[in-house]
């Protein structure tokens, strides 16, 4: 008894010391206040993004945020974002926000322009702590203006109401964002559009919305689209307080429904074109929805990036770009005229400064049509309080008969430019293609080779590059103990961190060579490189590498390791023809000419003569859009990998952040691009094999929330058709970064930067045998005749009993022991729980034995982002290169 009492005392004494408990205005369970504030800062420059982090108060418990209370002023903070993270982007107290989180950031709240707190419905909570994937809260503030030394420091931030009581519904954020914005000067009306299909698995019930843009936008509109038409979610003026405003009617967004948004700008005051970007002179187009969903199976964050369904945008209802009526009160609040003090945000701004805005958002005093244009402004969507319904519970109204609208899904589903193979009127490829439907000749499907390579306790760092030589040996380029994180580079100059330069180059061998069996045969490259990236081996087996920290390209003799040539100035990034800025990859012609992807900063491809003189340069990041909603050909957003098909006279580029492959002739003239929806938002690497008519292999690197797995792809270089997808397991890769194919075309190798590993895939094709052809695949017979089979013509695969008998026998031998173990385990479990016959002790809450519950020790809430985030939770999975895309995420 004493031991029990002592344990209870220790338990309660160890509880976090939050602010005094109080009662939530909409609920009966107590909540506690928890503040996330800047620790007294002065941003050193204009348009400065600063982050600070605080650990979740009780990270091993389930906690629920039931209210977000902003403590900031627009005069100081341009806007604020609150992220949930597994680990913060830096261990410093504050840091310049190139990276908010290590891993996948989850947006939880957003604020700007003196907005007030948002009413969150009863029984809804934003889950943090325990296995939610959120152990830290990161506050990001965009300071439009620097704070001089003579002014007070800034303490802006948020006060959160948190409870330990489990909520019936999970709260979350869906972000709709335009990725490509181009606003010519002196225009009265310019649009930036957003459209996509909702690909989540649970219904969403949005209850509040927020719009965000910079100086030129005057109206932003969001719609939910289903088979019954368009339904206005919200319409706002981003120059007014950017609060989460209550939606004016109940909405239910079901899987496969569509989301559409439009931002409208007036650029009469500008003398130059405005593009998307993080500063106040750039533009953004964001429409946020705060929703609730099923607490067991729902996700806390979804996103809709880009204009993926252009036909939906063309059919928007009239008035989508009509401005809202003038509102002097909201104009005044947005410009701070209702704020007492003009000093930087501090603790004294918590209550009284928000009175005017609170009245506007309060449902009793909400003026009609002030923000949203609907007559029913008092409607307040709240979860249904009907008890007893679980699986089919409908928290708010809505018809069950609401079939999905046909069309494309996610960012990359509507067209393959030039080929026109994917449109809403054409058949769509399956995400996981089996042997009968892949379009591959028999024997070309890839399978994982286990226990490859044989490392023998050798520790690998982030593996950035991989290549094969003429003998079939495999070479990798890794970073040892060094990782690319938010402290590696200046987000302003792209220069490598001087502290890391003083530490010196990586001490361990960075270049490793394995034979085809996975045995290591050579290690070298120690004390030479600072941040390895690209690796290429030419036809003479010379080794070419890029170092993004040194901003240089190197050529080495493979046998001796002698440095043959270097291009670029060490540690000096630049935009002229004598400098690189974080070069990513190299491709080498037999003539000695070569190409460099000057990727992260300059977004260009450079062609050099054999004597290392620049012959041609193409590419930029202008964000011009074609009819398919993608940037125009030759526009890049991080050209990350190169694949040279010299027999076809084609150079293909992995256009990473545009999620596509662009292919050119050897002089840099555009030939075609392909972006099947399976790529998702990013396409990291591409390589080429001349066998079987010419195949491209590629890998993406999907973000959690994309609802797309990280996997490999096989495509025809002649048609651009996606022929097959492949991955090491059902969960896909962790963070794939590069890939290579063996000289005989039978093996493909993929390297990852978290977890740091190499995976070998192999096929069993015999190129001398003519095999079955499907889905328009073009292959060459021994007599060089060409067969082209139409997509709808399928040849049934032959069946050989002798071939299939062995796998069946092996499968049965493997399954039988597993079944026996399961039966024995169930019997033992039933005996211990008293559920066997003759010993029944069933309660009303446990009236039926459930095999799923038997093996599931974690009942209740489902862990968020489990599949996608598993690879982000290990210590060696530091994720790189967020500085390129972080502003797009915010």
Short mmCIF file of C-alpha atoms in Angstrom, two decimals, residues 585-774:
data_model
loop_
_atom_site.label_atom_id
_atom_site.label_comp_id
_atom_site.label_asym_id
_atom_site.label_seq_id
_atom_site.Cartn_x
_atom_site.Cartn_y
_atom_site.Cartn_z
CA UNK A 585 24.44 16.40 -61.14
CA UNK A 586 26.58 15.80 -64.26
CA UNK A 587 26.03 13.90 -67.54
CA UNK A 588 28.95 13.16 -69.93
CA UNK A 589 28.91 12.49 -73.69
CA UNK A 590 31.39 10.14 -75.38
CA UNK A 591 32.80 13.16 -77.22
CA UNK A 592 33.94 14.61 -73.89
CA UNK A 593 31.24 17.26 -73.82
CA UNK A 594 29.22 17.30 -70.63
CA UNK A 595 26.22 18.85 -68.89
CA UNK A 596 25.90 20.22 -65.36
CA UNK A 597 22.60 20.69 -63.52
CA UNK A 598 23.24 23.93 -61.62
CA UNK A 599 20.27 23.17 -59.51
CA UNK A 600 19.39 24.71 -56.18
CA UNK A 601 19.90 28.42 -56.83
CA UNK A 602 20.32 29.03 -60.56
CA UNK A 603 17.82 26.43 -61.79
CA UNK A 604 19.66 25.95 -65.07
CA UNK A 605 21.41 23.37 -67.26
CA UNK A 606 24.89 24.22 -68.55
CA UNK A 607 26.52 22.44 -71.50
CA UNK A 608 30.33 22.42 -71.68
CA UNK A 609 32.73 21.53 -74.48
CA UNK A 610 35.33 18.81 -73.93
CA UNK A 611 37.83 21.53 -72.94
CA UNK A 612 35.46 22.81 -70.23
CA UNK A 613 34.15 25.91 -71.99
CA UNK A 614 30.48 26.86 -71.69
CA UNK A 615 28.62 26.08 -74.92
CA UNK A 616 24.99 26.71 -73.93
CA UNK A 617 22.87 27.52 -70.89
CA UNK A 618 19.12 27.09 -70.55
CA UNK A 619 16.53 27.15 -67.81
CA UNK A 620 15.09 29.58 -65.29
CA UNK A 621 12.49 29.69 -62.53
CA UNK A 622 10.06 32.20 -64.01
CA UNK A 623 6.94 30.23 -63.03
CA UNK A 624 5.19 30.85 -66.33
CA UNK A 625 2.35 28.36 -66.79
CA UNK A 626 1.26 26.29 -69.76
CA UNK A 627 -2.23 25.08 -70.52
CA UNK A 628 -1.65 22.03 -68.30
CA UNK A 629 -1.03 24.19 -65.24
CA UNK A 630 2.69 23.40 -65.21
CA UNK A 631 5.58 25.79 -65.80
CA UNK A 632 6.48 26.12 -69.46
CA UNK A 633 9.19 23.93 -70.99
CA UNK A 634 12.77 24.88 -69.99
CA UNK A 635 11.49 26.39 -66.73
CA UNK A 636 12.98 24.48 -63.79
CA UNK A 637 12.50 24.49 -60.07
CA UNK A 638 15.61 22.61 -58.87
CA UNK A 639 16.89 20.49 -61.77
CA UNK A 640 18.07 17.69 -59.51
CA UNK A 641 19.16 14.81 -61.75
CA UNK A 642 20.26 14.12 -65.33
CA UNK A 643 19.82 11.05 -67.56
CA UNK A 644 21.72 10.89 -70.84
CA UNK A 645 20.33 8.66 -73.63
CA UNK A 646 23.09 9.18 -76.17
CA UNK A 647 21.71 6.50 -78.51
CA UNK A 648 18.45 8.47 -78.67
CA UNK A 649 20.25 11.85 -78.64
CA UNK A 650 18.18 12.87 -75.63
CA UNK A 651 19.02 14.45 -72.26
CA UNK A 652 16.32 14.11 -69.59
CA UNK A 653 16.13 16.24 -66.45
CA UNK A 654 14.48 15.44 -63.12
CA UNK A 655 12.71 18.77 -62.52
CA UNK A 656 12.43 18.15 -58.81
CA UNK A 657 10.03 20.70 -57.36
CA UNK A 658 7.86 20.77 -60.49
CA UNK A 659 7.34 17.02 -60.18
CA UNK A 660 8.14 16.13 -63.76
CA UNK A 661 10.74 14.86 -66.25
CA UNK A 662 11.73 17.24 -69.04
CA UNK A 663 13.63 15.84 -72.04
CA UNK A 664 15.74 17.78 -74.57
CA UNK A 665 17.90 17.05 -77.57
CA UNK A 666 21.65 17.24 -77.05
CA UNK A 667 21.65 20.94 -77.96
CA UNK A 668 19.11 21.79 -75.27
CA UNK A 669 16.03 22.06 -77.48
CA UNK A 670 12.87 20.89 -75.74
CA UNK A 671 11.35 17.60 -76.91
CA UNK A 672 8.74 16.58 -74.33
CA UNK A 673 7.85 16.38 -70.66
CA UNK A 674 5.97 13.79 -68.61
CA UNK A 675 4.33 14.12 -65.22
CA UNK A 676 2.01 11.21 -64.39
CA UNK A 677 0.04 11.72 -61.18
CA UNK A 678 1.98 8.92 -59.52
CA UNK A 679 5.02 11.22 -59.33
CA UNK A 680 3.28 13.42 -56.78
CA UNK A 681 4.72 16.86 -56.07
CA UNK A 682 8.41 16.02 -56.51
CA UNK A 683 10.59 13.96 -58.85
CA UNK A 684 14.12 13.57 -57.47
CA UNK A 685 16.16 11.49 -59.89
CA UNK A 686 16.10 9.86 -63.31
CA UNK A 687 18.45 7.44 -65.09
CA UNK A 688 18.45 5.65 -68.45
CA UNK A 689 19.01 2.12 -69.80
CA UNK A 690 19.27 1.53 -73.57
CA UNK A 691 17.95 -2.03 -73.23
CA UNK A 692 14.40 -3.05 -74.19
CA UNK A 693 13.93 -0.14 -76.54
CA UNK A 694 15.12 2.43 -74.02
CA UNK A 695 13.77 2.78 -70.48
CA UNK A 696 13.82 5.63 -68.00
CA UNK A 697 13.92 4.81 -64.28
CA UNK A 698 12.98 7.51 -61.78
CA UNK A 699 12.19 8.04 -58.08
CA UNK A 700 10.03 10.60 -56.33
CA UNK A 701 10.26 11.71 -52.70
CA UNK A 702 6.72 12.16 -51.42
CA UNK A 703 5.91 14.39 -48.47
CA UNK A 704 3.60 13.15 -45.73
CA UNK A 705 0.19 14.54 -46.58
CA UNK A 706 0.65 14.01 -50.33
CA UNK A 707 -1.27 10.71 -50.07
CA UNK A 708 1.30 9.37 -52.51
CA UNK A 709 3.97 6.83 -51.65
CA UNK A 710 7.70 7.32 -52.33
CA UNK A 711 8.47 4.79 -55.03
CA UNK A 712 10.28 4.04 -58.27
CA UNK A 713 8.98 4.32 -61.82
CA UNK A 714 9.74 2.67 -65.16
CA UNK A 715 8.87 4.68 -68.27
CA UNK A 716 9.34 4.31 -72.01
CA UNK A 717 11.71 6.99 -73.28
CA UNK A 718 10.05 6.83 -76.72
CA UNK A 719 6.48 7.48 -75.58
CA UNK A 720 6.76 8.86 -72.05
CA UNK A 721 4.31 6.17 -70.86
CA UNK A 722 4.49 5.08 -67.25
CA UNK A 723 5.02 1.33 -67.54
CA UNK A 724 5.51 0.20 -63.96
CA UNK A 725 5.92 1.33 -60.35
CA UNK A 726 8.07 -0.45 -57.79
CA UNK A 727 9.13 -0.05 -54.18
CA UNK A 728 10.93 -2.05 -51.47
CA UNK A 729 7.77 -2.62 -49.41
CA UNK A 730 4.14 -1.58 -49.23
CA UNK A 731 5.20 1.54 -47.31
CA UNK A 732 7.53 2.60 -50.11
CA UNK A 733 10.94 4.20 -49.69
CA UNK A 734 11.96 6.50 -46.85
CA UNK A 735 13.71 9.46 -48.52
CA UNK A 736 15.05 8.30 -51.90
CA UNK A 737 17.56 10.69 -53.44
CA UNK A 738 19.25 9.09 -56.46
CA UNK A 739 19.29 5.90 -58.53
CA UNK A 740 21.42 4.06 -61.09
CA UNK A 741 20.99 1.13 -63.49
CA UNK A 742 23.52 -1.62 -64.25
CA UNK A 743 25.18 -1.77 -67.69
CA UNK A 744 23.19 -4.88 -68.63
CA UNK A 745 19.92 -3.21 -67.62
CA UNK A 746 18.97 -5.99 -65.20
CA UNK A 747 19.57 -4.20 -61.88
CA UNK A 748 18.48 -0.86 -60.47
CA UNK A 749 19.95 0.69 -57.34
CA UNK A 750 18.31 3.37 -55.16
CA UNK A 751 20.00 5.36 -52.38
CA UNK A 752 18.27 7.21 -49.55
CA UNK A 753 19.21 10.04 -47.21
CA UNK A 754 17.05 8.90 -44.33
CA UNK A 755 17.32 6.08 -43.51
CA UNK A 756 20.78 6.03 -45.06
CA UNK A 757 20.79 2.88 -47.16
CA UNK A 758 21.11 1.35 -50.62
CA UNK A 759 18.46 -0.95 -52.10
CA UNK A 760 19.10 -3.21 -55.08
CA UNK A 761 16.32 -4.31 -57.42
CA UNK A 762 16.73 -6.90 -60.13
CA UNK A 763 14.80 -8.30 -63.09
CA UNK A 764 15.14 -11.55 -65.02
CA UNK A 765 14.65 -10.52 -68.62
CA UNK A 766 16.53 -12.12 -71.54
CA UNK A 767 16.91 -9.49 -74.20
CA UNK A 768 17.39 -12.04 -76.96
CA UNK A 769 13.85 -13.43 -76.54
CA UNK A 770 10.84 -11.60 -77.97
CA UNK A 771 8.29 -11.37 -75.18
CA UNK A 772 4.70 -10.29 -74.60
CA UNK A 773 3.99 -6.61 -75.24
CA UNK A 774 1.26 -4.60 -73.51
#
